[in-house]
Short mmCIF file of C-alpha atoms in Angstrom, two decimals:
data_model
loop_
_atom_site.label_atom_id
_atom_site.label_comp_id
_atom_site.label_asym_id
_atom_site.label_seq_id
_atom_site.Cartn_x
_atom_site.Cartn_y
_atom_site.Cartn_z
CA MET F 1 47.59 -57.69 -12.50
CA SER F 2 46.72 -57.14 -8.93
CA LYS F 3 43.09 -56.63 -7.72
CA LYS F 4 43.67 -52.98 -7.02
CA ASN F 5 45.10 -52.33 -10.53
CA ALA F 6 42.14 -54.25 -12.12
CA ASN F 7 39.67 -51.97 -10.16
CA PHE F 8 41.65 -48.98 -11.56
CA ALA F 9 41.19 -50.32 -15.33
CA ALA F 10 37.89 -51.04 -14.87
CA ASP F 11 37.02 -47.62 -13.80
CA LEU F 12 38.87 -45.89 -16.65
CA VAL F 13 36.81 -47.97 -19.11
CA ALA F 14 33.63 -47.26 -17.34
CA GLY F 15 34.54 -43.36 -17.67
CA ILE F 16 35.08 -42.97 -13.96
CA ASP F 17 37.64 -40.59 -12.60
CA PRO F 18 39.69 -42.81 -10.02
CA GLY F 19 40.70 -39.70 -8.37
CA ALA F 20 37.33 -38.19 -7.88
CA GLN F 21 35.40 -38.55 -4.28
CA ALA F 22 32.89 -41.15 -4.47
CA PRO F 23 29.44 -39.91 -5.22
CA ALA F 24 27.16 -38.82 -2.35
CA ALA F 25 24.86 -42.13 -3.18
CA ARG F 26 27.93 -44.40 -2.56
CA ARG F 27 28.85 -42.79 0.68
CA PRO F 28 27.03 -44.00 3.51
CA GLY F 29 24.56 -41.65 5.27
CA ILE F 30 25.21 -38.50 2.89
CA GLY F 31 22.80 -39.40 0.10
CA ALA F 32 20.11 -40.21 2.83
CA SER F 33 20.42 -36.94 4.51
CA VAL F 34 20.09 -35.03 1.13
CA LEU F 35 17.06 -36.75 0.12
CA ALA F 36 15.64 -36.33 3.45
CA GLY F 37 16.28 -32.60 3.38
CA ARG F 38 14.70 -32.51 0.03
CA GLU F 39 11.47 -34.35 1.25
CA SER F 40 11.39 -32.23 4.39
CA ARG F 41 11.39 -28.89 2.21
CA LEU F 42 8.62 -30.26 -0.31
CA ALA F 43 6.51 -31.30 2.78
CA GLU F 44 6.82 -27.60 4.16
CA LEU F 45 5.76 -26.21 0.89
CA ALA F 46 3.05 -28.50 0.49
CA THR F 47 1.63 -27.59 4.02
CA GLY F 48 1.99 -24.02 3.55
CA SER F 49 4.64 -23.21 6.28
CA VAL F 50 7.08 -22.31 3.72
CA VAL F 51 6.13 -20.26 0.81
CA SER F 52 8.10 -20.42 -2.43
CA ARG F 53 8.54 -17.05 -4.31
CA THR F 54 9.64 -16.31 -7.76
CA HIS F 55 12.06 -13.49 -7.65
CA GLU F 56 13.62 -12.17 -11.13
CA LEU F 57 16.01 -9.28 -11.91
CA VAL F 58 14.44 -7.28 -14.89
CA ALA F 59 14.70 -4.10 -16.91
CA PRO F 60 12.48 -1.42 -15.24
CA ALA F 61 11.61 -0.38 -18.79
CA ARG F 62 9.42 -3.65 -19.16
CA CYS F 63 7.55 -2.79 -16.11
CA ARG F 64 4.46 -0.49 -15.99
CA MET F 65 2.71 0.87 -13.22
CA TRP F 66 -0.56 -0.75 -12.34
CA ALA F 67 -3.66 1.39 -13.09
CA GLY F 68 -4.88 0.77 -9.43
CA HIS F 69 -1.53 1.82 -7.91
CA ASN F 70 -2.14 3.96 -4.88
CA ARG F 71 0.94 6.35 -5.40
CA GLU F 72 0.99 9.21 -8.00
CA TYR F 73 4.04 8.00 -9.88
CA ALA F 74 4.29 11.73 -11.49
CA LEU F 75 5.08 13.33 -8.18
CA LEU F 76 8.15 10.95 -7.61
CA ASN F 77 11.57 12.86 -8.02
CA GLU F 78 14.89 12.73 -6.73
CA GLU F 79 13.82 14.39 -3.34
CA ARG F 80 11.26 11.96 -2.43
CA CYS F 81 13.47 9.09 -3.44
CA ALA F 82 16.82 10.20 -1.95
CA ASP F 83 16.67 7.76 1.07
CA LEU F 84 16.24 5.05 -1.39
CA ILE F 85 18.82 5.96 -3.91
CA GLU F 86 21.42 6.37 -1.20
CA SER F 87 20.54 2.88 0.26
CA ILE F 88 20.55 0.98 -3.18
CA LYS F 89 24.07 2.59 -4.03
CA ALA F 90 25.47 1.89 -0.70
CA GLN F 91 24.16 -1.97 -0.88
CA GLY F 92 25.13 -2.11 -4.48
CA LYS F 93 21.71 -3.66 -5.21
CA GLN F 94 17.94 -3.41 -4.59
CA GLU F 95 17.44 -5.43 -1.40
CA MET F 96 13.70 -5.57 -1.33
CA PRO F 97 11.76 -6.72 -4.22
CA ALA F 98 8.97 -4.79 -5.77
CA ILE F 99 5.47 -7.08 -6.06
CA VAL F 100 4.51 -7.35 -9.81
CA ARG F 101 2.14 -9.57 -11.73
CA ARG F 102 2.58 -10.31 -15.41
CA VAL F 103 1.22 -8.59 -18.22
CA LYS F 104 -0.76 -10.40 -21.09
CA ASP F 105 -2.21 -7.57 -23.03
CA ASP F 106 0.43 -5.20 -23.66
CA PRO F 107 3.74 -6.32 -25.88
CA ALA F 108 5.53 -3.16 -24.66
CA PHE F 109 5.65 -4.64 -20.90
CA ASP F 110 6.30 -7.87 -19.41
CA PHE F 111 4.93 -6.92 -15.78
CA GLU F 112 2.78 -4.37 -13.82
CA VAL F 113 4.06 -2.89 -10.58
CA ILE F 114 1.48 -3.67 -7.69
CA CYS F 115 3.87 -2.42 -5.03
CA GLY F 116 7.06 -0.55 -5.35
CA ALA F 117 6.78 2.62 -7.39
CA ARG F 118 9.42 4.18 -5.66
CA ARG F 119 11.71 1.32 -6.14
CA HIS F 120 10.87 1.24 -9.87
CA TRP F 121 11.54 5.02 -10.13
CA THR F 122 14.83 4.80 -8.28
CA ILE F 123 16.27 1.98 -10.29
CA SER F 124 15.12 3.89 -13.46
CA TRP F 125 16.95 6.94 -12.14
CA LEU F 126 20.13 5.17 -11.16
CA ARG F 127 20.24 3.27 -14.44
CA ALA F 128 20.23 6.75 -16.31
CA HIS F 129 22.55 8.33 -13.81
CA ASN F 130 25.99 6.47 -14.05
CA TYR F 131 24.48 3.05 -12.76
CA PRO F 132 23.32 1.28 -15.88
CA ASP F 133 24.11 -2.27 -14.41
CA PHE F 134 21.25 -2.01 -11.65
CA ARG F 135 18.21 -4.06 -12.42
CA PHE F 136 14.81 -4.07 -10.99
CA LEU F 137 14.24 -7.03 -8.44
CA VAL F 138 10.73 -8.25 -8.61
CA ASP F 139 8.40 -10.62 -6.74
CA ILE F 140 5.87 -12.23 -9.26
CA ARG F 141 2.41 -12.94 -7.84
CA SER F 142 -0.62 -13.92 -9.23
CA LEU F 143 -3.29 -11.57 -7.90
CA THR F 144 -6.76 -10.46 -8.88
CA ASP F 145 -7.48 -6.61 -8.87
CA GLU F 146 -9.00 -6.58 -5.33
CA GLU F 147 -6.16 -8.64 -3.86
CA ALA F 148 -3.69 -6.46 -5.38
CA PHE F 149 -5.50 -3.47 -3.94
CA ARG F 150 -5.42 -4.84 -0.50
CA LEU F 151 -1.73 -5.74 -0.79
CA ALA F 152 -0.52 -2.47 -1.97
CA ASP F 153 -2.57 -0.72 0.90
CA LEU F 154 -1.34 -3.00 3.60
CA GLU F 155 2.40 -2.47 2.60
CA ASN F 156 1.95 1.48 2.10
CA ARG F 157 -0.46 2.24 5.08
CA ALA F 158 2.39 2.92 7.36
CA ARG F 159 4.82 4.76 5.09
CA ASP F 160 5.05 8.58 5.77
CA ASP F 161 6.12 9.28 2.07
CA LEU F 162 2.66 8.54 0.87
CA THR F 163 0.42 11.49 1.13
CA ASP F 164 -3.08 11.24 2.89
CA LEU F 165 -4.50 12.69 -0.37
CA GLU F 166 -2.95 9.69 -2.53
CA ARG F 167 -4.30 7.10 -0.09
CA ALA F 168 -7.81 8.83 -0.02
CA ARG F 169 -8.03 8.88 -3.64
CA ASP F 170 -7.13 5.25 -3.95
CA TYR F 171 -9.56 4.27 -1.39
CA LEU F 172 -12.49 6.38 -3.13
CA ARG F 173 -11.49 4.48 -6.42
CA ALA F 174 -11.59 1.04 -4.72
CA LEU F 175 -14.85 1.53 -3.08
CA ASP F 176 -16.69 1.54 -6.21
CA ALA F 177 -14.26 -0.70 -8.11
CA TYR F 178 -14.15 -3.64 -5.55
CA TYR F 179 -17.00 -3.12 -3.17
CA GLU F 180 -19.99 -1.85 -5.07
CA GLY F 181 -19.76 1.37 -3.06
CA ARG F 182 -20.31 -0.54 0.48
CA GLN F 183 -18.13 1.38 2.92
CA LYS F 184 -18.68 -1.19 5.66
CA VAL F 185 -17.71 -4.12 3.52
CA MET F 186 -14.46 -2.31 2.37
CA ALA F 187 -13.81 -1.35 6.11
CA GLU F 188 -13.90 -4.99 6.96
CA ARG F 189 -11.76 -6.07 3.93
CA ILE F 190 -8.82 -3.75 4.93
CA ASN F 191 -9.44 -4.26 8.54
CA VAL F 192 -10.11 -0.58 9.63
CA THR F 193 -13.07 1.21 11.06
CA GLU F 194 -15.78 2.73 9.20
CA SER F 195 -15.03 6.14 10.80
CA TRP F 196 -11.18 6.01 9.96
CA LEU F 197 -12.12 5.03 6.30
CA SER F 198 -14.89 7.71 6.22
CA ARG F 199 -12.30 10.37 6.88
CA TYR F 200 -9.93 9.31 3.95
CA LEU F 201 -13.22 9.25 1.58
CA ASP F 202 -14.22 12.66 2.78
CA LEU F 203 -10.95 13.98 1.83
CA ALA F 204 -11.04 12.32 -1.53
CA ARG F 205 -14.49 13.88 -2.21
CA LEU F 206 -13.55 17.46 -1.68
CA PRO F 207 -14.74 19.51 -4.77
CA ALA F 208 -12.21 20.42 -7.45
CA GLU F 209 -13.74 24.22 -6.97
CA LEU F 210 -12.35 24.18 -3.41
CA MET F 211 -9.21 22.19 -4.15
CA ALA F 212 -8.18 25.03 -6.60
CA ALA F 213 -7.00 27.24 -3.43
CA PHE F 214 -4.32 24.82 -2.67
CA ALA F 215 -1.01 25.13 -4.59
CA LEU F 216 0.09 21.83 -3.24
CA PRO F 217 -2.75 19.66 -2.62
CA GLN F 218 -0.69 16.81 -1.53
CA ASP F 219 -0.06 18.97 1.82
CA LEU F 220 -3.73 18.39 2.92
CA ARG F 221 -4.19 15.77 5.65
CA ILE F 222 -6.79 14.11 7.28
CA LYS F 223 -6.67 16.35 10.41
CA HIS F 224 -7.95 19.24 7.94
CA VAL F 225 -11.05 17.67 6.71
CA THR F 226 -12.90 18.31 9.99
CA ALA F 227 -12.44 22.13 9.48
CA ILE F 228 -13.04 22.28 5.65
CA LYS F 229 -16.14 19.87 5.26
CA PRO F 230 -18.56 21.96 7.33
CA LEU F 231 -17.73 24.96 4.98
CA LEU F 232 -19.62 23.44 2.29
CA LYS F 233 -23.22 23.66 3.55
CA PRO F 234 -25.42 25.31 2.94
CA GLU F 235 -25.31 26.11 -0.61
CA ASP F 236 -24.85 29.79 0.16
CA ARG F 237 -21.81 29.07 2.23
CA ARG F 238 -20.61 26.64 -0.25
CA GLN F 239 -20.63 29.29 -3.16
CA ARG F 240 -18.64 31.71 -1.07
CA VAL F 241 -15.99 29.29 -0.23
CA PHE F 242 -15.73 28.44 -3.65
CA ALA F 243 -15.34 32.07 -4.77
CA GLU F 244 -12.73 32.63 -2.18
CA ALA F 245 -10.80 29.45 -3.48
CA GLY F 246 -10.71 30.84 -6.82
CA ARG F 247 -9.35 34.13 -5.52
CA LEU F 248 -6.79 32.35 -3.53
CA ALA F 249 -5.70 30.16 -6.47
CA GLN F 250 -4.85 33.47 -8.27
CA VAL F 251 -2.92 34.79 -5.01
CA GLN F 252 -1.05 31.34 -5.14
CA SER F 253 0.08 31.92 -8.74
CA ASP F 254 1.70 35.26 -7.83
CA ARG F 255 3.44 33.99 -4.89
CA ALA F 256 7.22 32.63 -4.57
CA ALA F 257 6.05 30.11 -2.14
CA PRO F 258 2.84 28.47 -1.63
CA MET F 259 0.55 29.71 1.32
CA PRO F 260 0.53 27.26 4.40
CA VAL F 261 -2.54 25.07 4.42
CA PRO F 262 -3.68 26.32 7.93
CA ASP F 263 -3.74 29.88 6.56
CA ILE F 264 -5.78 28.93 3.38
CA ILE F 265 -8.63 27.10 5.50
CA ARG F 266 -8.70 30.18 7.62
CA ALA F 267 -9.21 32.44 4.63
CA LEU F 268 -12.15 30.04 3.53
CA ALA F 269 -13.64 29.98 6.80
CA LEU F 270 -13.67 33.70 7.03
CA ALA F 271 -15.29 33.70 3.57
CA ALA F 272 -17.92 31.20 4.51
CA ASP F 273 -18.90 33.27 7.45
CA PRO F 274 -17.99 36.86 6.68
CA PRO F 275 -18.39 39.66 9.25
CA LYS F 276 -21.59 41.28 9.49
CA ARG F 277 -20.09 44.71 10.17
CA SER F 278 -17.21 46.82 9.51
CA GLY F 279 -15.20 49.66 11.42
CA SER F 280 -14.08 49.65 14.75
CA PRO F 281 -15.46 47.19 17.54
CA LYS F 282 -17.50 47.78 20.34
CA LYS F 283 -16.61 46.91 23.74
CA SER F 284 -17.73 43.36 24.48
CA GLY F 285 -16.23 39.96 25.53
CA LYS F 286 -16.97 38.58 22.02
CA PRO F 287 -13.96 38.54 19.37
CA GLU F 288 -14.93 40.99 16.36
CA THR F 289 -13.46 41.27 12.95
CA ILE F 290 -12.27 44.40 11.20
CA VAL F 291 -12.89 44.23 7.45
CA SER F 292 -12.02 46.43 4.55
CA GLU F 293 -14.42 48.33 2.41
CA GLY F 294 -14.38 45.49 0.02
CA GLY F 295 -15.14 42.92 2.88
CA LYS F 296 -11.81 41.30 3.39
CA PRO F 297 -10.92 40.51 6.94
CA LEU F 298 -8.09 42.70 8.25
CA LEU F 299 -7.79 42.42 12.16
CA LYS F 300 -9.70 40.19 14.65
CA VAL F 301 -10.13 42.06 17.90
CA GLU F 302 -9.96 39.20 20.71
CA ALA F 303 -10.72 41.47 23.74
CA VAL F 304 -11.10 45.22 24.72
CA ASP F 305 -10.70 46.02 28.52
CA ARG F 306 -9.13 48.48 30.87
CA LYS F 307 -5.64 46.70 30.09
CA GLY F 308 -6.02 47.54 26.44
CA LEU F 309 -6.54 45.83 23.23
CA LYS F 310 -5.91 42.00 22.24
CA LEU F 311 -5.83 41.62 18.57
CA THR F 312 -4.81 39.24 15.65
CA LEU F 313 -3.44 40.45 12.37
CA LEU F 314 -5.02 38.70 9.44
CA PRO F 315 -2.40 38.86 6.67
CA HIS F 316 -3.57 36.21 4.34
CA ALA F 317 -7.27 37.04 4.31
CA GLY F 318 -7.21 39.15 1.12
CA GLY F 319 -6.70 42.87 2.74
CA THR F 320 -3.88 44.89 1.50
CA ARG F 321 -1.21 46.16 3.67
CA ALA F 322 -2.39 49.76 3.33
CA GLU F 323 -6.04 48.87 4.68
CA ALA F 324 -4.54 46.72 7.51
CA GLU F 325 -2.36 49.76 8.69
CA ALA F 326 -5.41 52.09 8.09
CA ALA F 327 -7.63 49.77 10.53
CA LEU F 328 -4.93 49.67 12.99
CA LYS F 329 -4.41 53.46 12.92
CA ALA F 330 -8.19 53.83 13.48
CA LEU F 331 -7.96 51.55 16.50
CA LEU F 332 -5.18 53.30 18.08
CA ASP F 333 -6.85 56.59 17.49
CA GLN F 334 -10.11 55.29 19.13
CA HIS F 335 -8.34 53.86 22.21
#
């Protein structure tokens, strides 16, 4: 038997496929490069220059929202998630994983969502609407509650779809839950100024009696706080504002569409400082308000001079159309 045939037979006895390519370890240079690559990867992980993440595809029904999540899940709907629905349908999958942590105290769930409520809602909606094969992509982390809060805040701070009120209420909850009510410490931890944080806390602290005036409270913005907060002091103004808010709540329930936020604030401001006189205005350089017999503002006369009248109609301040027409007629008759 030739030496070549002897080697062939020996390979067969040893269970080696003679036609197969030689293993990397038997090919000069290849095994060494693979091992070097693995060692380099381990070194990067050890030094922290590369972070290893655990991503899994899971059933969204096995995930619950974290109690400290800064988004009101109940407000999510097809309209608010439309962009995400179309993106996932176009890609055929969820590209960006949600951040979750494992649940140990609830057999109904395996994870709780720290960041990614819209992604969770969207995958759930798609599975119920002709895309049953979609699964929820998650990035599993080990986080304390305070770490989870800061991570969720950082991810959502620049998102336009998270309302100022949702963010404000999350900050107020976190202030006591993680920072013992110390606003300065919290501002440092989330890397914002105290004044910036204060405006959000003021929004979250607006009393329920006032919030009743807004059919869609989520439309309130930080910029509105500076106009609303001064209306609540002293106590007599506060009570007039609360009474007007209750009236506006009833008005809102009878309207097909909610009143715009600026109109509501204007009505609350007029209730806080009602005009001290009624009837026709005197000729002066100061704006004066004409009110109904019931004290509801109807018209604001901005100026009266030789050129005529400059006035503003106040249609959402509580007066009726008939009262406004009567007040306008009286002005015309006088001038």
